[in-house]
Amino acid sequence: MLPGRLACPGGGSLMLKRTGISALATEAVKEGTRRDFLYVATGAVAAVGVAGAAWPLINQMNPDASVLALATIEFDLSGIAEGESVTIRWRGLPVFVRHRTAQEIEEARAVPMADLKDPATDEERTKPGHEQWLIMLANCTHLGCVPVGESGEFGGWFCPCHGSQFDTAGRIRKGPAPTNLVLPPYEFVSDTMVQIG
Amino acid sequence: MAEHSTYTPSSGLEKWVDERLPIVRFAKEHLMDFPTPKNLNYWWTFGAILALMLVIQIITGIVLAMHYTPNAALAFDSVEHIRRDVNGGRIIQGVHAVGASMFFVAVYIHMFRGLYYGSYKAPREILWMLGCLIFVLMVATAFFGYVLPWGQMSFWAATVITNILGAVPVVGEPILQLLRGGFAVDNPTLNRFFSLHYLLPFVIAAVVVLHIWALHVPGNNNPIGVEVKSSRDTVPFHPYYTMKDLFVVVLFLIPFAWFVFFAPDLLGHPDNYIPANSQVTPAHIVPEWYFLPFYAILRAIDFNILFIDSRLGGVIFFGASIVILFFLPWLDRSPVRSGAFRPMFRPFYWLFVINFIGLAYLGAAPAEGIYVLLAKICTAYYFAYFLIILPLLSRIETPKPLPVSISESVLGKAHA
């Protein structure tokens, strides 16, 4: 490129202009000038503006109103006989509702705390007066697969994906899952009606 | 690097264009006359194959998007609609699905070639790192694409893989909800994965441009790893390598076409023909074959490491297995590039290749018994290769004498 073509409106070549600016800048570096302040202030306002504009574009990915609207459900337990379990949907997640047998409850209570990776008593995992009902999220705490019921070495659940095993209280006993199956927030509205969420 | 360049605008119009936008000159210098080492072997043809695969995937993908519906209620049926009703849809969908596998076949060969011939060493570190970035983008694109048919494998792959992010302490759960757009993988997840699956190939194309730019600054590495010293060491890219690449492309398309025409589902899983069901996980879930080695590493960590639980530990090793590739130029300090002149390096390299294939096998095996132990051993070797063996070899190995030049190695001393 020819310097002559880049002649500036004020006259003189670009080369000369550059020299002039750098000479001025050398003096300005010693102490902050008004120009430096304006430069930093403009940059800061621009950064805030960009962040402010970016946030809605990111936040639109968060769960929307229609997803959040499904946060609470009521479920009638009367149709589940002892020894049966069903999987229901809450917030798009599968939830196990198991009507445990007396033997299963006994097995769960007999486990010493020292044997547990994530210690929790059977009482802590159920509601008082409703010990036969075990209600928990059906996603394995490892990577989210749905474990198979009434299987595994501990008579509870066995996750086919990576081999985690849970006992009759849904507690992790063996395998890569770090914690027990998660209990959703729920309460008994009546003896046969439960509200989840 | 312009010694082969012969571009002289012949007509007045060409001259006029050349002074304003020298695009023809650029294409001639970089796509035709580019001086290329004359000793490149067939392992060097996979770059061209990969460029072709990217083009095939983008073209078939754009066409498929004209018929596909990214909605949880309709997606599964729309893919079946493509395969049964759309004109030629059976073949187009097959090319795209098999194409993903062929793309990974080519990229693995391309990467292992770089590992053997030391193509990541100075002055090609940025070239190598851009390649690693392309690989990461390919993994993400393939994952998003696999979710789109919304079968059982799609759904559970999405669940398991997004859950990997949930393992990050504190911010994991909010990020997980942000990514899925809900508390579980559902319609919002499918919709955004489609959007990202359409976006990423163009990002890949942009990084490929940088990759080729970074290649054309130092020029190609070559099988003896000795830099080009004079124009006697090189030949112009066209016609020598355009023809060689074209020949291999034809060979590569033969198995590709066989899969598309005769076994389009051979590389997939039958479970993906069951529509997605969030209530039931298939009995044996495995990722696509090209993710198996990394999946095996993820599963191999089933024990707590100090305060890090097994789930986070698996995720850290899984991430590290890819991130470590970016640091390879600074882990292998041996001044000799080519494995052909490194007698101690070679057995460890081939063991690494076998180990990688072993990891793929173990990734598909059930997580029980002897497989669990073998996966741990293979994971340990994967990391030891990068962190212990390569740094150590660069200190203790005595390489064989290198040829003086590419010309000498090809023609013998008399012509050097």
Short mmCIF file of C-alpha atoms in Angstrom, two decimals, chain B residues 52-415:
data_model
loop_
_atom_site.label_atom_id
_atom_site.label_comp_id
_atom_site.label_asym_id
_atom_site.label_seq_id
_atom_site.Cartn_x
_atom_site.Cartn_y
_atom_site.Cartn_z
CA LEU B 52 -15.12 -33.61 2.46
CA MET B 53 -16.94 -35.16 5.43
CA LEU B 54 -17.70 -31.73 6.88
CA VAL B 55 -19.19 -30.65 3.56
CA ILE B 56 -21.24 -33.86 3.27
CA GLN B 57 -22.60 -33.48 6.81
CA ILE B 58 -23.52 -29.82 6.32
CA ILE B 59 -25.26 -30.42 2.98
CA THR B 60 -27.22 -33.52 4.10
CA GLY B 61 -27.98 -31.81 7.42
CA ILE B 62 -29.46 -28.70 5.81
CA VAL B 63 -31.62 -30.94 3.64
CA LEU B 64 -32.78 -33.06 6.60
CA ALA B 65 -33.71 -29.92 8.56
CA MET B 66 -36.25 -29.17 5.82
CA HIS B 67 -38.23 -32.26 6.91
CA TYR B 68 -37.34 -32.74 10.57
CA THR B 69 -39.52 -31.41 13.43
CA PRO B 70 -37.68 -30.53 16.67
CA ASN B 71 -40.58 -31.21 19.03
CA ALA B 72 -40.70 -33.98 21.63
CA ALA B 73 -44.11 -35.15 20.39
CA LEU B 74 -43.21 -35.15 16.70
CA ALA B 75 -39.44 -35.65 16.36
CA PHE B 76 -39.40 -39.47 16.36
CA ASP B 77 -42.14 -39.69 13.75
CA SER B 78 -40.57 -36.98 11.62
CA VAL B 79 -37.34 -39.00 11.33
CA GLU B 80 -39.39 -42.05 10.32
CA HIS B 81 -41.24 -39.78 7.88
CA ILE B 82 -37.90 -38.79 6.35
CA ARG B 83 -36.87 -42.43 6.01
CA ARG B 84 -40.16 -43.69 4.58
CA ASP B 85 -41.91 -40.84 2.76
CA VAL B 86 -39.46 -38.13 1.72
CA ASN B 87 -38.03 -38.58 -1.79
CA GLY B 88 -34.62 -40.17 -1.36
CA GLY B 89 -34.90 -39.54 2.38
CA ARG B 90 -33.80 -43.07 3.25
CA ILE B 91 -30.44 -42.47 1.60
CA ILE B 92 -30.01 -38.84 2.73
CA GLN B 93 -30.72 -39.70 6.36
CA GLY B 94 -28.45 -42.74 6.05
CA VAL B 95 -25.60 -40.65 4.65
CA HIS B 96 -25.93 -38.17 7.52
CA ALA B 97 -26.11 -40.83 10.26
CA VAL B 98 -23.35 -43.07 8.82
CA GLY B 99 -21.45 -39.91 7.89
CA ALA B 100 -21.08 -39.05 11.57
CA SER B 101 -19.35 -42.39 12.15
CA MET B 102 -17.13 -42.05 9.06
CA PHE B 103 -16.23 -38.51 10.17
CA PHE B 104 -14.96 -39.91 13.47
CA VAL B 105 -13.10 -42.78 11.74
CA ALA B 106 -11.24 -40.15 9.71
CA VAL B 107 -10.60 -37.80 12.62
CA TYR B 108 -9.18 -40.56 14.83
CA ILE B 109 -6.80 -41.68 12.05
CA HIS B 110 -5.85 -38.02 11.45
CA MET B 111 -5.12 -37.51 15.17
CA PHE B 112 -3.18 -40.76 15.63
CA ARG B 113 -1.09 -39.81 12.57
CA GLY B 114 -0.28 -36.52 14.31
CA LEU B 115 0.62 -38.39 17.49
CA TYR B 116 2.98 -40.78 15.68
CA TYR B 117 4.78 -38.24 13.49
CA GLY B 118 4.98 -35.55 16.19
CA SER B 119 2.93 -33.10 14.15
CA TYR B 120 2.07 -31.21 17.33
CA LYS B 121 5.67 -30.09 17.96
CA ALA B 122 7.09 -26.62 17.35
CA PRO B 123 6.28 -24.67 15.27
CA ARG B 124 2.88 -26.39 14.91
CA GLU B 125 1.50 -26.12 18.48
CA ILE B 126 -1.37 -23.80 17.53
CA LEU B 127 -2.19 -25.94 14.51
CA TRP B 128 -2.47 -28.96 16.85
CA MET B 129 -4.53 -27.09 19.45
CA LEU B 130 -6.97 -25.83 16.81
CA GLY B 131 -7.33 -29.45 15.71
CA CYS B 132 -8.12 -30.46 19.30
CA LEU B 133 -10.70 -27.66 19.43
CA ILE B 134 -12.29 -28.99 16.25
CA PHE B 135 -12.43 -32.45 17.85
CA VAL B 136 -14.21 -31.03 20.93
CA LEU B 137 -16.70 -29.21 18.67
CA MET B 138 -17.24 -32.42 16.69
CA VAL B 139 -17.97 -34.34 19.89
CA ALA B 140 -20.54 -31.71 20.94
CA THR B 141 -22.13 -31.60 17.49
CA ALA B 142 -22.37 -35.40 17.25
CA PHE B 143 -23.90 -35.58 20.72
CA PHE B 144 -26.55 -32.94 19.92
CA GLY B 145 -27.29 -34.68 16.63
CA TYR B 146 -27.71 -38.08 18.28
CA VAL B 147 -30.42 -36.64 20.56
CA LEU B 148 -32.56 -35.37 17.67
CA PRO B 149 -34.29 -38.67 16.59
CA TRP B 150 -35.69 -38.74 20.15
CA GLY B 151 -35.52 -42.50 20.59
CA GLN B 152 -34.70 -44.20 23.88
CA MET B 153 -30.93 -44.00 23.30
CA SER B 154 -31.25 -40.34 22.28
CA PHE B 155 -33.17 -39.48 25.42
CA TRP B 156 -30.94 -41.37 27.84
CA ALA B 157 -27.75 -40.15 26.19
CA ALA B 158 -29.06 -36.61 26.72
CA THR B 159 -29.91 -37.39 30.35
CA VAL B 160 -26.64 -39.10 31.25
CA ILE B 161 -24.36 -36.65 29.43
CA THR B 162 -26.06 -33.48 30.71
CA ASN B 163 -25.92 -35.02 34.19
CA ILE B 164 -22.13 -34.96 33.84
CA LEU B 165 -22.35 -31.17 34.19
CA GLY B 166 -24.55 -31.61 37.26
CA ALA B 167 -21.58 -33.19 39.01
CA VAL B 168 -19.79 -29.83 39.22
CA PRO B 169 -20.06 -28.58 42.83
CA VAL B 170 -22.33 -25.61 43.69
CA VAL B 171 -23.03 -24.33 40.15
CA GLY B 172 -23.71 -27.78 38.64
CA GLU B 173 -27.46 -27.93 39.30
CA PRO B 174 -28.29 -24.37 38.06
CA ILE B 175 -26.18 -24.97 34.94
CA LEU B 176 -27.95 -28.28 34.39
CA GLN B 177 -31.38 -26.57 34.51
CA LEU B 178 -30.14 -23.80 32.25
CA LEU B 179 -28.89 -26.33 29.72
CA ARG B 180 -32.01 -28.52 29.80
CA GLY B 181 -34.54 -25.71 30.19
CA GLY B 182 -36.34 -27.78 32.81
CA PHE B 183 -35.86 -30.18 35.67
CA ALA B 184 -35.44 -33.08 33.29
CA VAL B 185 -34.55 -33.57 29.62
CA ASP B 186 -37.73 -32.65 27.74
CA ASN B 187 -39.08 -30.65 24.82
CA PRO B 188 -37.09 -27.45 25.58
CA THR B 189 -33.91 -29.57 25.62
CA LEU B 190 -34.66 -31.13 22.23
CA ASN B 191 -35.50 -27.77 20.72
CA ARG B 192 -32.27 -26.07 21.78
CA PHE B 193 -30.13 -29.10 20.89
CA PHE B 194 -31.52 -28.82 17.36
CA SER B 195 -30.59 -25.13 17.28
CA LEU B 196 -27.05 -25.86 18.50
CA HIS B 197 -26.67 -28.85 16.19
CA TYR B 198 -27.39 -26.53 13.27
CA LEU B 199 -24.99 -23.85 14.57
CA LEU B 200 -21.88 -25.82 15.51
CA PRO B 201 -20.91 -27.21 12.06
CA PHE B 202 -20.45 -23.64 10.87
CA VAL B 203 -18.30 -22.88 13.91
CA ILE B 204 -16.29 -25.99 12.99
CA ALA B 205 -15.94 -24.70 9.43
CA ALA B 206 -14.59 -21.40 10.79
CA VAL B 207 -12.05 -23.18 13.01
CA VAL B 208 -11.07 -25.38 10.05
CA VAL B 209 -10.15 -22.18 8.18
CA LEU B 210 -7.90 -21.20 11.11
CA HIS B 211 -6.52 -24.78 11.19
CA ILE B 212 -5.54 -24.58 7.51
CA TRP B 213 -4.17 -21.06 8.00
CA ALA B 214 -2.01 -22.34 10.87
CA LEU B 215 -0.94 -25.23 8.62
CA HIS B 216 0.08 -22.92 5.78
CA VAL B 217 2.40 -20.80 7.92
CA PRO B 218 5.01 -23.52 8.73
CA GLY B 219 3.78 -25.90 6.00
CA ASN B 220 3.11 -29.63 6.39
CA ASN B 221 5.02 -31.89 8.73
CA ASN B 222 6.11 -35.08 6.94
CA PRO B 223 6.94 -38.74 7.68
CA ILE B 224 10.60 -38.05 8.54
CA GLY B 225 9.78 -34.90 10.52
CA VAL B 226 12.69 -32.95 8.97
CA GLU B 227 11.63 -29.45 7.88
CA VAL B 228 11.55 -28.46 4.23
CA LYS B 229 14.99 -27.01 3.36
CA SER B 230 14.67 -26.12 -0.31
CA SER B 231 12.24 -26.26 -3.19
CA ARG B 232 13.76 -29.67 -4.06
CA ASP B 233 11.98 -31.07 -1.00
CA THR B 234 8.53 -30.05 -2.17
CA VAL B 235 6.03 -30.45 -4.96
CA PRO B 236 3.02 -28.22 -5.66
CA PHE B 237 -0.17 -29.31 -3.88
CA HIS B 238 -1.95 -29.48 -7.23
CA PRO B 239 -1.88 -31.82 -9.07
CA TYR B 240 0.30 -34.07 -6.88
CA TYR B 241 -1.74 -34.13 -3.68
CA THR B 242 -5.13 -33.19 -5.10
CA MET B 243 -4.97 -36.39 -7.15
CA LYS B 244 -3.61 -38.50 -4.30
CA ASP B 245 -6.32 -37.17 -1.95
CA LEU B 246 -9.00 -37.76 -4.57
CA PHE B 247 -7.87 -41.36 -5.00
CA VAL B 248 -8.13 -42.02 -1.25
CA VAL B 249 -11.48 -40.22 -1.09
CA VAL B 250 -12.80 -42.74 -3.62
CA LEU B 251 -11.48 -45.62 -1.50
CA PHE B 252 -12.97 -44.06 1.64
CA LEU B 253 -16.38 -43.68 0.00
CA ILE B 254 -16.57 -47.43 -0.71
CA PRO B 255 -17.15 -48.60 2.91
CA PHE B 256 -19.16 -45.41 3.49
CA ALA B 257 -21.51 -46.30 0.64
CA TRP B 258 -21.68 -49.93 1.79
CA PHE B 259 -22.97 -48.86 5.20
CA VAL B 260 -25.44 -46.37 3.70
CA PHE B 261 -26.89 -48.80 1.16
CA PHE B 262 -26.74 -52.11 3.01
CA ALA B 263 -26.44 -51.50 6.76
CA PRO B 264 -27.42 -47.94 7.68
CA ASP B 265 -28.28 -48.98 11.25
CA LEU B 266 -25.36 -51.31 11.89
CA LEU B 267 -23.42 -48.65 13.80
CA GLY B 268 -26.45 -47.54 15.83
CA HIS B 269 -28.53 -49.21 18.54
CA PRO B 270 -31.91 -50.98 18.09
CA ASP B 271 -33.18 -49.26 21.27
CA ASN B 272 -33.21 -45.96 19.42
CA TYR B 273 -36.21 -47.28 17.46
CA ILE B 274 -38.24 -47.14 20.69
CA PRO B 275 -39.63 -43.61 21.17
CA ALA B 276 -38.13 -41.70 24.12
CA ASN B 277 -39.65 -42.61 27.48
CA SER B 278 -38.56 -40.70 30.57
CA GLN B 279 -39.92 -43.41 32.88
CA VAL B 280 -37.82 -46.37 31.72
CA THR B 281 -34.11 -46.64 31.01
CA PRO B 282 -32.99 -49.30 28.48
CA ALA B 283 -31.32 -52.24 30.21
CA HIS B 284 -27.93 -51.62 28.65
CA ILE B 285 -27.15 -48.10 27.54
CA VAL B 286 -23.95 -47.35 25.65
CA PRO B 287 -22.94 -44.28 23.69
CA GLU B 288 -22.12 -44.32 20.00
CA TRP B 289 -18.93 -46.26 19.26
CA TYR B 290 -16.84 -43.11 18.75
CA PHE B 291 -17.38 -41.98 22.34
CA LEU B 292 -16.70 -45.37 23.93
CA PRO B 293 -13.04 -44.82 24.97
CA PHE B 294 -13.93 -41.62 26.82
CA TYR B 295 -17.06 -43.22 28.28
CA ALA B 296 -14.91 -46.03 29.66
CA ILE B 297 -12.71 -43.44 31.39
CA LEU B 298 -15.82 -41.77 32.85
CA ARG B 299 -17.01 -45.09 34.28
CA ALA B 300 -13.59 -46.27 35.46
CA ILE B 301 -13.60 -43.82 38.38
CA ASP B 302 -16.07 -45.57 40.71
CA PHE B 303 -14.20 -44.69 43.92
CA ASN B 304 -13.87 -41.48 45.94
CA ILE B 305 -10.58 -39.58 45.72
CA LEU B 306 -10.08 -37.64 48.98
CA PHE B 307 -12.97 -35.17 49.16
CA ILE B 308 -13.95 -35.69 45.49
CA ASP B 309 -16.81 -38.16 45.16
CA SER B 310 -16.81 -40.87 42.51
CA ARG B 311 -19.23 -39.03 40.22
CA LEU B 312 -17.24 -35.80 40.09
CA GLY B 313 -14.02 -37.81 39.88
CA GLY B 314 -15.28 -39.61 36.77
CA VAL B 315 -16.23 -36.30 35.21
CA ILE B 316 -12.81 -34.78 35.99
CA PHE B 317 -10.95 -37.70 34.39
CA PHE B 318 -13.32 -37.67 31.40
CA GLY B 319 -12.67 -33.95 30.84
CA ALA B 320 -8.95 -34.28 31.50
CA SER B 321 -8.62 -37.06 28.91
CA ILE B 322 -9.48 -34.53 26.19
CA VAL B 323 -7.98 -31.38 27.77
CA ILE B 324 -4.61 -33.15 28.12
CA LEU B 325 -4.32 -33.25 24.31
CA PHE B 326 -4.05 -29.45 24.27
CA PHE B 327 -0.92 -29.66 26.45
CA LEU B 328 0.76 -32.41 24.43
CA PRO B 329 3.24 -30.05 22.66
CA TRP B 330 4.72 -29.21 26.08
CA LEU B 331 4.63 -32.74 27.49
CA ASP B 332 6.64 -34.40 24.70
CA ARG B 333 9.89 -32.42 24.65
CA SER B 334 11.83 -34.76 22.37
CA PRO B 335 13.39 -32.67 19.58
CA VAL B 336 12.76 -35.48 17.08
CA ARG B 337 9.28 -35.34 15.59
CA SER B 338 8.82 -38.57 13.69
CA GLY B 339 8.21 -41.82 15.58
CA ALA B 340 10.18 -43.55 12.81
CA PHE B 341 13.43 -42.28 14.40
CA ARG B 342 12.43 -42.89 18.02
CA PRO B 343 13.06 -46.56 18.91
CA MET B 344 11.85 -46.31 22.52
CA PHE B 345 8.80 -44.19 21.65
CA ARG B 346 7.41 -46.66 19.13
CA PRO B 347 6.36 -49.56 21.41
CA PHE B 348 4.75 -47.15 23.87
CA TYR B 349 2.90 -45.47 21.00
CA TRP B 350 1.50 -48.73 19.65
CA LEU B 351 0.57 -49.79 23.16
CA PHE B 352 -1.28 -46.47 23.44
CA VAL B 353 -3.20 -47.26 20.23
CA ILE B 354 -4.09 -50.75 21.48
CA ASN B 355 -4.98 -49.30 24.87
CA PHE B 356 -7.33 -46.79 23.20
CA ILE B 357 -9.07 -49.57 21.27
CA GLY B 358 -9.22 -51.54 24.53
CA LEU B 359 -10.92 -48.59 26.23
CA ALA B 360 -13.49 -48.54 23.42
CA TYR B 361 -14.17 -52.25 24.00
CA LEU B 362 -14.49 -51.72 27.75
CA GLY B 363 -16.79 -48.73 27.25
CA ALA B 364 -19.29 -51.07 25.61
CA ALA B 365 -18.81 -53.90 28.15
CA PRO B 366 -21.05 -54.11 31.23
CA ALA B 367 -19.60 -52.39 34.32
CA GLU B 368 -18.91 -55.57 36.29
CA GLY B 369 -16.24 -58.11 37.18
CA ILE B 370 -12.91 -58.07 35.33
CA TYR B 371 -14.05 -55.24 33.00
CA VAL B 372 -14.05 -52.76 35.88
CA LEU B 373 -10.43 -53.54 36.76
CA LEU B 374 -9.30 -53.51 33.11
CA ALA B 375 -10.97 -50.13 32.56
CA LYS B 376 -8.98 -48.73 35.49
CA ILE B 377 -5.70 -50.13 34.12
CA CYS B 378 -6.39 -48.76 30.62
CA THR B 379 -7.37 -45.36 32.04
CA ALA B 380 -4.14 -45.30 34.05
CA TYR B 381 -2.08 -46.07 30.91
CA TYR B 382 -3.92 -43.40 28.90
CA PHE B 383 -2.84 -40.73 31.37
CA ALA B 384 0.58 -42.24 32.08
CA TYR B 385 1.39 -42.07 28.35
CA PHE B 386 0.99 -38.29 28.33
CA LEU B 387 2.12 -37.40 31.84
CA ILE B 388 4.97 -39.88 32.51
CA ILE B 389 6.10 -41.79 29.42
CA LEU B 390 6.39 -38.94 26.89
CA PRO B 391 8.15 -36.48 29.26
CA LEU B 392 10.49 -39.25 30.42
CA LEU B 393 11.30 -40.53 26.91
CA SER B 394 12.33 -37.07 25.78
CA ARG B 395 15.04 -37.20 28.47
CA ILE B 396 16.35 -40.75 28.18
CA GLU B 397 15.81 -41.76 24.56
CA THR B 398 18.61 -41.70 21.96
CA PRO B 399 16.95 -41.11 18.61
CA LYS B 400 18.27 -42.65 15.40
CA PRO B 401 20.21 -40.27 13.10
CA LEU B 402 17.91 -38.11 10.97
CA PRO B 403 18.27 -37.75 7.18
CA VAL B 404 19.78 -34.43 6.14
CA SER B 405 16.77 -33.51 4.04
CA ILE B 406 13.51 -34.83 2.63
CA SER B 407 15.18 -35.08 -0.75
CA GLU B 408 17.96 -37.27 0.63
CA SER B 409 15.52 -39.59 2.36
CA VAL B 410 13.52 -40.04 -0.83
CA LEU B 411 16.29 -40.27 -3.41
CA GLY B 412 19.28 -41.47 -1.40
CA LYS B 413 22.51 -39.69 -0.47
CA ALA B 414 23.74 -39.25 -4.03
CA HIS B 415 20.94 -36.80 -4.78
#
